[in-house]
JSON list of C-alpha atoms in Angstrom, two decimals:
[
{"chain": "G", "resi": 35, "resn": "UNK", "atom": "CA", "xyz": [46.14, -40.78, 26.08]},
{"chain": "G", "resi": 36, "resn": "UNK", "atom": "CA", "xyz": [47.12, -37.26, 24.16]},
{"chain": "G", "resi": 37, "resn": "UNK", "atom": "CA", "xyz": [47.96, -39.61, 21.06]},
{"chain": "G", "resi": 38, "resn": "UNK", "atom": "CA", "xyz": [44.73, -41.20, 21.36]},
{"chain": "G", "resi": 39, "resn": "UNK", "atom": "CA", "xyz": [42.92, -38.25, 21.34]},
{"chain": "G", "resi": 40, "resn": "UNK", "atom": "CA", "xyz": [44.83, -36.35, 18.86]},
{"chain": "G", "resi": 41, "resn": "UNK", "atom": "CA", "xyz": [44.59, -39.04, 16.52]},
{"chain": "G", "resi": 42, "resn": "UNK", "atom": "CA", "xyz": [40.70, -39.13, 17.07]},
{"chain": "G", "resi": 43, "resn": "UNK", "atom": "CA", "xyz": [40.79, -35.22, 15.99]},
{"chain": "G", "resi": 44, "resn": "UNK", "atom": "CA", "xyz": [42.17, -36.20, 13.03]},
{"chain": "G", "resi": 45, "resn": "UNK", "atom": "CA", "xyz": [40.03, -38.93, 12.32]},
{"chain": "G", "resi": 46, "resn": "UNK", "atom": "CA", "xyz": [36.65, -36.83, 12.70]},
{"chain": "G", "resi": 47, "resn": "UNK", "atom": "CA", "xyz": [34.83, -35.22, 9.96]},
{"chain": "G", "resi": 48, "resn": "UNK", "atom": "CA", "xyz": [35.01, -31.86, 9.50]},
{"chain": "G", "resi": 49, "resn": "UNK", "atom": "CA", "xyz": [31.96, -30.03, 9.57]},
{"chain": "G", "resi": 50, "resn": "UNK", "atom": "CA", "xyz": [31.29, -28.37, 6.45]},
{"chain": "G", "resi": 51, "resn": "UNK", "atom": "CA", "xyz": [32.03, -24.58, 5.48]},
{"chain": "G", "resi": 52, "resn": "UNK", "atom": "CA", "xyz": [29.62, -22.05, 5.00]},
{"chain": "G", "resi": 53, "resn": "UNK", "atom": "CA", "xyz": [30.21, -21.75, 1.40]},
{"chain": "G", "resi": 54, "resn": "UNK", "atom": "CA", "xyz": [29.48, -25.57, 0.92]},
{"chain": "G", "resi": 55, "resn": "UNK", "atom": "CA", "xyz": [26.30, -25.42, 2.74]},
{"chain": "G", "resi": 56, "resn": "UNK", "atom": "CA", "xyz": [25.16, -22.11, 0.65]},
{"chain": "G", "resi": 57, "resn": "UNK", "atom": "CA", "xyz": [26.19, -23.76, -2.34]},
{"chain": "G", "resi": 58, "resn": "UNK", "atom": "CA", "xyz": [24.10, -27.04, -1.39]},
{"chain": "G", "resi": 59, "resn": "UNK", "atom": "CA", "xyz": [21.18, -25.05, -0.44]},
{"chain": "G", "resi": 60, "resn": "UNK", "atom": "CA", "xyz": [21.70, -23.20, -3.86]},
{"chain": "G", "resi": 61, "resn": "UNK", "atom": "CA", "xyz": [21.53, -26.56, -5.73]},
{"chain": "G", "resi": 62, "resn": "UNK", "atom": "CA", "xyz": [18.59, -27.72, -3.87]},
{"chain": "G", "resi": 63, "resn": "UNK", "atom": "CA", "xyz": [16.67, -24.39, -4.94]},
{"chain": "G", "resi": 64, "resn": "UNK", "atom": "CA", "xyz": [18.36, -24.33, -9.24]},
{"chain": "G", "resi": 65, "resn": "UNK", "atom": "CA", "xyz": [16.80, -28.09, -9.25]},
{"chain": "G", "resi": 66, "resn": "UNK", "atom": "CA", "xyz": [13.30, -27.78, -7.35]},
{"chain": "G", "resi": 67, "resn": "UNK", "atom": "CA", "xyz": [10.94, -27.55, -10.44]},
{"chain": "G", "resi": 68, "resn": "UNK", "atom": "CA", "xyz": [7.64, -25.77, -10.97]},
{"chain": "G", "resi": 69, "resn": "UNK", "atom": "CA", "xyz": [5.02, -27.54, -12.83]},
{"chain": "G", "resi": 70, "resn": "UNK", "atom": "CA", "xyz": [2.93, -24.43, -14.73]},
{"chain": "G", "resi": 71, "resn": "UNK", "atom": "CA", "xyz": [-0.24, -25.92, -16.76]},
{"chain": "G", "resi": 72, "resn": "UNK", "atom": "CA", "xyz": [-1.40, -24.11, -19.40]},
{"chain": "G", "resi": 73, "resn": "UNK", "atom": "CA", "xyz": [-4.73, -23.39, -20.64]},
{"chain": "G", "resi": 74, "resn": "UNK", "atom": "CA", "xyz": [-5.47, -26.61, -22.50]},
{"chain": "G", "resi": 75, "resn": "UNK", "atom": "CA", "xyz": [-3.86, -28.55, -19.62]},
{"chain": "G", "resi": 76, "resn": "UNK", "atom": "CA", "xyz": [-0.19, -29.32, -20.90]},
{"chain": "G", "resi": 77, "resn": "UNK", "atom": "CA", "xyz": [2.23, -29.02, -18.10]},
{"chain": "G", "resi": 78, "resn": "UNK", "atom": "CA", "xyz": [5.86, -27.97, -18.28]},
{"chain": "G", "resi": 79, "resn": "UNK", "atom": "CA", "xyz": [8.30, -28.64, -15.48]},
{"chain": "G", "resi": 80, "resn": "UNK", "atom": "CA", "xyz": [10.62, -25.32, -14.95]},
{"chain": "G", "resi": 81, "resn": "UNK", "atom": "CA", "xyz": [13.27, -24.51, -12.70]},
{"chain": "G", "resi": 82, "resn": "UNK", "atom": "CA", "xyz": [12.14, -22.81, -9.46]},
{"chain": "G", "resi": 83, "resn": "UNK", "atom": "CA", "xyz": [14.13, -19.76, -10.67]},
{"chain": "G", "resi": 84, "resn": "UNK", "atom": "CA", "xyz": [12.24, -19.74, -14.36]},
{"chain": "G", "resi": 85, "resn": "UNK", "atom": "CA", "xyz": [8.51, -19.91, -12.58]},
{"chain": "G", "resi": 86, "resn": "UNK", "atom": "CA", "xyz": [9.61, -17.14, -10.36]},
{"chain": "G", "resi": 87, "resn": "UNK", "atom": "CA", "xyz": [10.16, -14.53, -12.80]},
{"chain": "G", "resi": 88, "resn": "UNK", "atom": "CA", "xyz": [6.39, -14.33, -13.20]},
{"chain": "G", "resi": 89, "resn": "UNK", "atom": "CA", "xyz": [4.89, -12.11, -9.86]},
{"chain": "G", "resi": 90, "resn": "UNK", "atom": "CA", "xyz": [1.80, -14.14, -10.40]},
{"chain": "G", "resi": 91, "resn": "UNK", "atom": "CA", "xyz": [3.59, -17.51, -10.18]},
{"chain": "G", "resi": 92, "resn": "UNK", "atom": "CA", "xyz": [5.56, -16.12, -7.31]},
{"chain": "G", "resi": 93, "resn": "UNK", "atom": "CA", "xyz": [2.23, -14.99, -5.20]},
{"chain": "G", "resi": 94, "resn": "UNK", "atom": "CA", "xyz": [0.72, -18.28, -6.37]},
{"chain": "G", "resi": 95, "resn": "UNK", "atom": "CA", "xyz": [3.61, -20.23, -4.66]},
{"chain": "G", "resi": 96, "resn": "UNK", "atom": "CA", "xyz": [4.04, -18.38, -1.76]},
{"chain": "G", "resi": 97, "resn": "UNK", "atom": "CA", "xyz": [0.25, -19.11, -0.94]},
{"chain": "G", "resi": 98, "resn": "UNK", "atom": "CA", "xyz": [1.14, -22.74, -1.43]},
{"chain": "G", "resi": 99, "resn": "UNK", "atom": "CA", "xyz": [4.05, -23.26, 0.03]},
{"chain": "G", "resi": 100, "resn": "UNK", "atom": "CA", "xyz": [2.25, -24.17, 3.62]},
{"chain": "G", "resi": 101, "resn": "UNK", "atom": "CA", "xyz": [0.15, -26.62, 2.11]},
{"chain": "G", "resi": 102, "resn": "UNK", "atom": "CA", "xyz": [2.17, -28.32, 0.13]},
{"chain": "G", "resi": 103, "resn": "UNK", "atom": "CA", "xyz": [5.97, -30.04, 0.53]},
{"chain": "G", "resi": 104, "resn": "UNK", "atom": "CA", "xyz": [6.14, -31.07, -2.32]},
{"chain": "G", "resi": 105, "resn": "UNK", "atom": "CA", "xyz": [6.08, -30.59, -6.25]},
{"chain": "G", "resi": 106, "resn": "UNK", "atom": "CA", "xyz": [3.84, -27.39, -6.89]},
{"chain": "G", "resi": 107, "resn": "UNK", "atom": "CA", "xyz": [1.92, -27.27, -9.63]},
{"chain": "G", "resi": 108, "resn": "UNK", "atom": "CA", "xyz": [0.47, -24.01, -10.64]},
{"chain": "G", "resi": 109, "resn": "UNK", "atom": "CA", "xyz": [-2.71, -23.70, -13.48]},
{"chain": "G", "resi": 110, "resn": "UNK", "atom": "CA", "xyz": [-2.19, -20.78, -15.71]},
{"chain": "G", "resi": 111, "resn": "UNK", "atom": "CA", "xyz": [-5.67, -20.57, -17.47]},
{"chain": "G", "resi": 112, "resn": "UNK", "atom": "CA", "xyz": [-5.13, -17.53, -19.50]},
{"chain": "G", "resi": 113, "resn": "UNK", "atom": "CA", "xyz": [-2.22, -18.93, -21.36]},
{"chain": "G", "resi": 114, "resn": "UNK", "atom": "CA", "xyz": [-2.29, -21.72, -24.14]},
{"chain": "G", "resi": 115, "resn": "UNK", "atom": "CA", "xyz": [0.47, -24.43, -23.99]},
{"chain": "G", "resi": 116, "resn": "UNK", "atom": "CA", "xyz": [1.85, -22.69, -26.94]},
{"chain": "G", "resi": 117, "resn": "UNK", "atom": "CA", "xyz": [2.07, -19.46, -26.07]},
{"chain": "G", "resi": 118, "resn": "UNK", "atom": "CA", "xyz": [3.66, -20.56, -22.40]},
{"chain": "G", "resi": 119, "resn": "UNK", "atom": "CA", "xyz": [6.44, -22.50, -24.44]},
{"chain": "G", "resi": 120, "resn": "UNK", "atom": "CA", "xyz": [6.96, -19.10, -25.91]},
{"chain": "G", "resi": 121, "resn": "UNK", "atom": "CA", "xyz": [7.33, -17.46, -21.90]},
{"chain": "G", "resi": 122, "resn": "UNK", "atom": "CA", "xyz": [9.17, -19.53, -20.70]},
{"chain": "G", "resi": 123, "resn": "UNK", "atom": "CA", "xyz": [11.86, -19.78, -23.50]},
{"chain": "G", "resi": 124, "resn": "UNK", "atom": "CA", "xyz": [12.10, -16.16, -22.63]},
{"chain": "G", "resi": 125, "resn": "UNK", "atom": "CA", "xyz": [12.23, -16.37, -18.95]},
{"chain": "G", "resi": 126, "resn": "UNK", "atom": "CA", "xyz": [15.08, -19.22, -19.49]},
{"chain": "G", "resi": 127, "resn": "UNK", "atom": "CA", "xyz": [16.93, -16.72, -22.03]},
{"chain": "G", "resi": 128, "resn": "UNK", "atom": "CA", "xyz": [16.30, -13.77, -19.69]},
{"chain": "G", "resi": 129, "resn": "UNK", "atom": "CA", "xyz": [18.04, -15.46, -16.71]},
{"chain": "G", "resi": 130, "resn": "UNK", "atom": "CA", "xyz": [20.87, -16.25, -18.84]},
{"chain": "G", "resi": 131, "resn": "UNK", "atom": "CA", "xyz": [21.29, -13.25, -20.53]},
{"chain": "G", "resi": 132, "resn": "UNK", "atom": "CA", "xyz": [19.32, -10.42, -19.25]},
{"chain": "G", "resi": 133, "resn": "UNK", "atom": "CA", "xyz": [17.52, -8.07, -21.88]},
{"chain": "G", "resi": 134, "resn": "UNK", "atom": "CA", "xyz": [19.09, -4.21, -21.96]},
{"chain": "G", "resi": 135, "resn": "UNK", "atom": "CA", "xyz": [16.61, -1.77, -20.75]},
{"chain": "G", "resi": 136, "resn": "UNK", "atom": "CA", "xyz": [14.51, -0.42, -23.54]},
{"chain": "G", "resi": 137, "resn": "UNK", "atom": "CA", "xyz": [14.49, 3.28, -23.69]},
{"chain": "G", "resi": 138, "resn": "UNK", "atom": "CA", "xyz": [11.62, 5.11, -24.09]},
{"chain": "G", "resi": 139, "resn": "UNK", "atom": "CA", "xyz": [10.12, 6.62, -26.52]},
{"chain": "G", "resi": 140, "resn": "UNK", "atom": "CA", "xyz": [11.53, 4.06, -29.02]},
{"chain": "G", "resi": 141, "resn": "UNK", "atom": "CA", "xyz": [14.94, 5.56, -30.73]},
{"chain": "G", "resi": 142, "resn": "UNK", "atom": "CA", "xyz": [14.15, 3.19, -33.33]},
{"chain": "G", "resi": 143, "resn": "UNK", "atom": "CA", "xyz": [11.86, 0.74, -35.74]},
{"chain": "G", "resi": 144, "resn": "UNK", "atom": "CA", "xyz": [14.52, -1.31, -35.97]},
{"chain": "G", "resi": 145, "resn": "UNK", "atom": "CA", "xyz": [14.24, -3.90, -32.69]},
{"chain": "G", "resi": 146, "resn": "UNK", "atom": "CA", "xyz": [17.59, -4.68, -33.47]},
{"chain": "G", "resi": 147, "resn": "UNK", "atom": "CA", "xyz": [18.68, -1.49, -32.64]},
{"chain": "G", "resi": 148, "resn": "UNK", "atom": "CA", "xyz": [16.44, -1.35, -29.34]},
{"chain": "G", "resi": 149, "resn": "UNK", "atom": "CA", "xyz": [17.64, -4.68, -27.51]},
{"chain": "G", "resi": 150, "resn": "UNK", "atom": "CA", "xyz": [20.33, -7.23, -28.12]},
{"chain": "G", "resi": 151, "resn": "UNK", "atom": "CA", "xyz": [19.76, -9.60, -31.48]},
{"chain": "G", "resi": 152, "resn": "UNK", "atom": "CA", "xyz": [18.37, -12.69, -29.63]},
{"chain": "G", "resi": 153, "resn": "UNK", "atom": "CA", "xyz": [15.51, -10.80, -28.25]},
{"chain": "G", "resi": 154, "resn": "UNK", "atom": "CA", "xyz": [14.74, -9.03, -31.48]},
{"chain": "G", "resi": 155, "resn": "UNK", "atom": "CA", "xyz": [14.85, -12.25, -32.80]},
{"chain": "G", "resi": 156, "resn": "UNK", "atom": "CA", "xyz": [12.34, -13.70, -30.19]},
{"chain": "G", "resi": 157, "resn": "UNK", "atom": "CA", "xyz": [9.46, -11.15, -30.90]},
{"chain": "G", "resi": 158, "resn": "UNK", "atom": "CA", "xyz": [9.67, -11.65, -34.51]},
{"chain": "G", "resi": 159, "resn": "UNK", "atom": "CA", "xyz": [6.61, -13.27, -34.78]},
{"chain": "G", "resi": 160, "resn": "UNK", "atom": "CA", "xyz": [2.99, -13.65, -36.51]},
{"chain": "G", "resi": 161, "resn": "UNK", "atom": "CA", "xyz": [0.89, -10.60, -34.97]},
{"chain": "G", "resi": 162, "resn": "UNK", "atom": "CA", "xyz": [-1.51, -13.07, -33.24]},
{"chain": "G", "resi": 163, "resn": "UNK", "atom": "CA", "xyz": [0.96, -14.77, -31.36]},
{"chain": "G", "resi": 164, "resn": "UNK", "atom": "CA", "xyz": [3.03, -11.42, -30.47]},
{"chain": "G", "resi": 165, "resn": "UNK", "atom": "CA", "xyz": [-0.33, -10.45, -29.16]},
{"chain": "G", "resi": 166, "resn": "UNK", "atom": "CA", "xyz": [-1.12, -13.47, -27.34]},
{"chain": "G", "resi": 167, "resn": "UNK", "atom": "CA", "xyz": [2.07, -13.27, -25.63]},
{"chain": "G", "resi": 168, "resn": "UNK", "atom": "CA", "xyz": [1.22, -9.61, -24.64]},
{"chain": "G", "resi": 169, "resn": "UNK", "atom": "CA", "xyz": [-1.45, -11.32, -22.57]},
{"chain": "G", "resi": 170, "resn": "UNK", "atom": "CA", "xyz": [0.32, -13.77, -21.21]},
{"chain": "G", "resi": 171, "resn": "UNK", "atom": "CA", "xyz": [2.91, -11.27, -19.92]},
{"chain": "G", "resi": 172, "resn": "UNK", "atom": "CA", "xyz": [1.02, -9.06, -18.39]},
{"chain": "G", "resi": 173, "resn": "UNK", "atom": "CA", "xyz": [-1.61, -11.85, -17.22]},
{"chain": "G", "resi": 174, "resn": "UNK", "atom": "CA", "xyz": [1.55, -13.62, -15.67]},
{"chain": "G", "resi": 175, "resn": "UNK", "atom": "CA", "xyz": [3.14, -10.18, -14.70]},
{"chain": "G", "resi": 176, "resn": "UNK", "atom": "CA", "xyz": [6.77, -10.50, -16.41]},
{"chain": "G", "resi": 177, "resn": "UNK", "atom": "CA", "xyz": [7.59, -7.15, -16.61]},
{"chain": "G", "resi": 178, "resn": "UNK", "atom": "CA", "xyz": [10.52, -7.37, -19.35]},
{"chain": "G", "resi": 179, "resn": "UNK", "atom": "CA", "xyz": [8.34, -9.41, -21.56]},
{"chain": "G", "resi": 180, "resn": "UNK", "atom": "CA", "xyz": [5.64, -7.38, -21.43]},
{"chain": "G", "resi": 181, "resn": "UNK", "atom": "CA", "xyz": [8.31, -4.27, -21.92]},
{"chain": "G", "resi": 182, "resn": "UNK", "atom": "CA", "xyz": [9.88, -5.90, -25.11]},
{"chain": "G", "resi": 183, "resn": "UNK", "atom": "CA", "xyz": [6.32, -7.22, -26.63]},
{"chain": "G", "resi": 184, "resn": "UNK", "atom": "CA", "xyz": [4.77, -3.69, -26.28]},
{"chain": "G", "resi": 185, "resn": "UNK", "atom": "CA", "xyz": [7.62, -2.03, -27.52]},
{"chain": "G", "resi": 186, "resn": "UNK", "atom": "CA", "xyz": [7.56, -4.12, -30.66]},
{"chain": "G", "resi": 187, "resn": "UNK", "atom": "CA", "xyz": [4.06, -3.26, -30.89]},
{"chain": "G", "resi": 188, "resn": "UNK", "atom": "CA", "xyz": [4.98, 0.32, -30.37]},
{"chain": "G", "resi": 189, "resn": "UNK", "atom": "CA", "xyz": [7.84, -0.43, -33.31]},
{"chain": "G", "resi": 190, "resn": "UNK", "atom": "CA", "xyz": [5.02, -0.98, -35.45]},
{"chain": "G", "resi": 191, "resn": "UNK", "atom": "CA", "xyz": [3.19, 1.89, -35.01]},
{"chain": "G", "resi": 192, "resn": "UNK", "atom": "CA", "xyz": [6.22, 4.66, -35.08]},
{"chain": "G", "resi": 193, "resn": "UNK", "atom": "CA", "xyz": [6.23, 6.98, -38.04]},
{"chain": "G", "resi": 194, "resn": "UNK", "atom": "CA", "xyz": [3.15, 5.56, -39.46]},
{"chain": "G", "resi": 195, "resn": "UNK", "atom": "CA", "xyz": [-0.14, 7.39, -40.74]},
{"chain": "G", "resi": 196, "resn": "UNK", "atom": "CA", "xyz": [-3.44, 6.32, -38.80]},
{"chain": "G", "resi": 197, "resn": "UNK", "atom": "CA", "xyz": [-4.52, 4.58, -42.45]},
{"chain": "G", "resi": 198, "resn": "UNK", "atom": "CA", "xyz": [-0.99, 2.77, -42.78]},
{"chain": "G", "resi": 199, "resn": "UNK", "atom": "CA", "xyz": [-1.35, 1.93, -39.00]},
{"chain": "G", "resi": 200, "resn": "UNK", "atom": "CA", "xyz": [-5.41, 0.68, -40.02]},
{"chain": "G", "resi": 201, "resn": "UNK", "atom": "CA", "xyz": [-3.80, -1.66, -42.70]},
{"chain": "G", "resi": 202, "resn": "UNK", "atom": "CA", "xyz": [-0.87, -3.00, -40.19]},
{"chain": "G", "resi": 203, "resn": "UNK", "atom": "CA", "xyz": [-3.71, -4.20, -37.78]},
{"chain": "G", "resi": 204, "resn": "UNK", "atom": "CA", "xyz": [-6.19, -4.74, -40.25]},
{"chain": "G", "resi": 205, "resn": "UNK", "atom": "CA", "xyz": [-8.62, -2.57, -38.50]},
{"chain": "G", "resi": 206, "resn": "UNK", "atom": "CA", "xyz": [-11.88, -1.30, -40.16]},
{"chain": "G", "resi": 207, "resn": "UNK", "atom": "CA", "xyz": [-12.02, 2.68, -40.14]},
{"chain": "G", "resi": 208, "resn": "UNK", "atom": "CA", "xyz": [-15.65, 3.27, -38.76]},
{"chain": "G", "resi": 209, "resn": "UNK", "atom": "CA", "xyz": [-15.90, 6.91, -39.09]},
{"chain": "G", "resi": 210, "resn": "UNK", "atom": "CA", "xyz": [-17.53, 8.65, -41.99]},
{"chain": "G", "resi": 211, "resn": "UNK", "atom": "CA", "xyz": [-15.52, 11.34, -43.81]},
{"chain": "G", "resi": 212, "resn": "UNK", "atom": "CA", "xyz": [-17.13, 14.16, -41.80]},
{"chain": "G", "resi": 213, "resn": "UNK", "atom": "CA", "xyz": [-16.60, 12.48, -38.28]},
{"chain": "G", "resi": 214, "resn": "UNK", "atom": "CA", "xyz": [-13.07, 11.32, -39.33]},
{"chain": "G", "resi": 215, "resn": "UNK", "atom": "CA", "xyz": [-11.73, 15.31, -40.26]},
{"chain": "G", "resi": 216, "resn": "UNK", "atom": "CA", "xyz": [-13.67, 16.27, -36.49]},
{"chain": "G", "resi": 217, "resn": "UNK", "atom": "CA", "xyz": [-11.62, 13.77, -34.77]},
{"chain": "G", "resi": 218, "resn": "UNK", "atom": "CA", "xyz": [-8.59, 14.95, -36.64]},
{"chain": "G", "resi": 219, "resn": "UNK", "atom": "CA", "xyz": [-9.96, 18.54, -36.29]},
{"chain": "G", "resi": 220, "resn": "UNK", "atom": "CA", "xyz": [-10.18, 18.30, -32.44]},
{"chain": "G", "resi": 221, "resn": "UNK", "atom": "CA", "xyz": [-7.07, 16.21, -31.61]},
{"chain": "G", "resi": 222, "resn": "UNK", "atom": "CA", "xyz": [-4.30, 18.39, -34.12]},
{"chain": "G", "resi": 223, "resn": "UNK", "atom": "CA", "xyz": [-2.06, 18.90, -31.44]},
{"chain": "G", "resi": 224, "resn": "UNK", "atom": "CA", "xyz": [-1.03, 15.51, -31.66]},
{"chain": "G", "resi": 225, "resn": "UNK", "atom": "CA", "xyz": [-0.12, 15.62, -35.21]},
{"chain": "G", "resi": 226, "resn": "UNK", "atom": "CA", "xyz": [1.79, 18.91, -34.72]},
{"chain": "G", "resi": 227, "resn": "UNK", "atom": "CA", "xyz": [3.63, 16.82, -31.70]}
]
């Protein structure tokens, strides 16, 4: 009868560890997608982990999450379907490799000197999509994207004169001579700063 039994001990499964359970669980989480539909009604399927980085997404799914088992699909419609490709190639990159903290005020121009290359890289763009994605950021409330695309709208603006400034933004000067030197009259502290 022992042998009996002790052989049946050695037959039965054993019950799995705590780190295999965590890192099924952890699976289970990395491949639960997100479906986020922009604007003009493209959807893109992210990672659970991707959609979360935005607070809004996050809030969106938490409300959700008791009506609905299964695959969540959030509408975004403040973004356009190219300018969420643009977020969430961030977000992707961000989780990967997470962006230095940018120190303010600006030591540089250079956004190569400010964070590391690839995010330099990403906010190299045309002025209406940098400002589009400025938006989107702070519409979807991703902190370090909104930190890196103001900051590279901040890059622009360092050590320039209000008329090169005008000409980078191609803004129309609406003051006349005389109300342009008593703005410039009444705020010279700043230009002594």
């Amino acid at each position: 009868i022992f042998r009996a039994h002790l052989f049946l001990l050695r037959q039965r499964p054993k019950a799995p560890s705590h780190a295999t359970i965590r890192s099924v669980i952890t699976m289970d989480v990395e491949e639960t997608k997100v479906n986020l539909v922009s604007k003009d009604g493209k959807t893109f399927s992210v990672p659970l982990k991707v959609a979360k980085m935005s607070e809004l997404v996050k809030s969106m799914m938490d409300e959700d999450a008791d009506e609905d088992g299964g695959s969540m699909e959030i509408p975004l419609p403040n973004v356009k379907s190219e300018v969420l490709e643009k977020v969430i190639e961030f977000c992707e990159h961000h989780l990967e490799e997470p962006m230095t903290e940018i120190e303010k005020p600006l030591k540089s121009q250079v956004m190569g000197d400010v964070v590391q290359k690839w995010y330099a890289d990403f906010v190299n763009l045309e002025q209406v999509l940098l400002f589009e994605l400025i938006l989107a950021a702070n519409y979807m409330d991703i902190k370090p994207l909104l930190d890196l695309t103001c900051a590279t709208t901040a890059s622009m603006i360092k050590g320039k004169s209000p008329d090169e400034i005008r000409t980078t933004f191609n803004i129309t000067n609406d003051f006349s001579p005389e109300e342009e030197a008593q703005v410039r009259e009444e705020n010279k502290w700043c230009e002594e700063a």
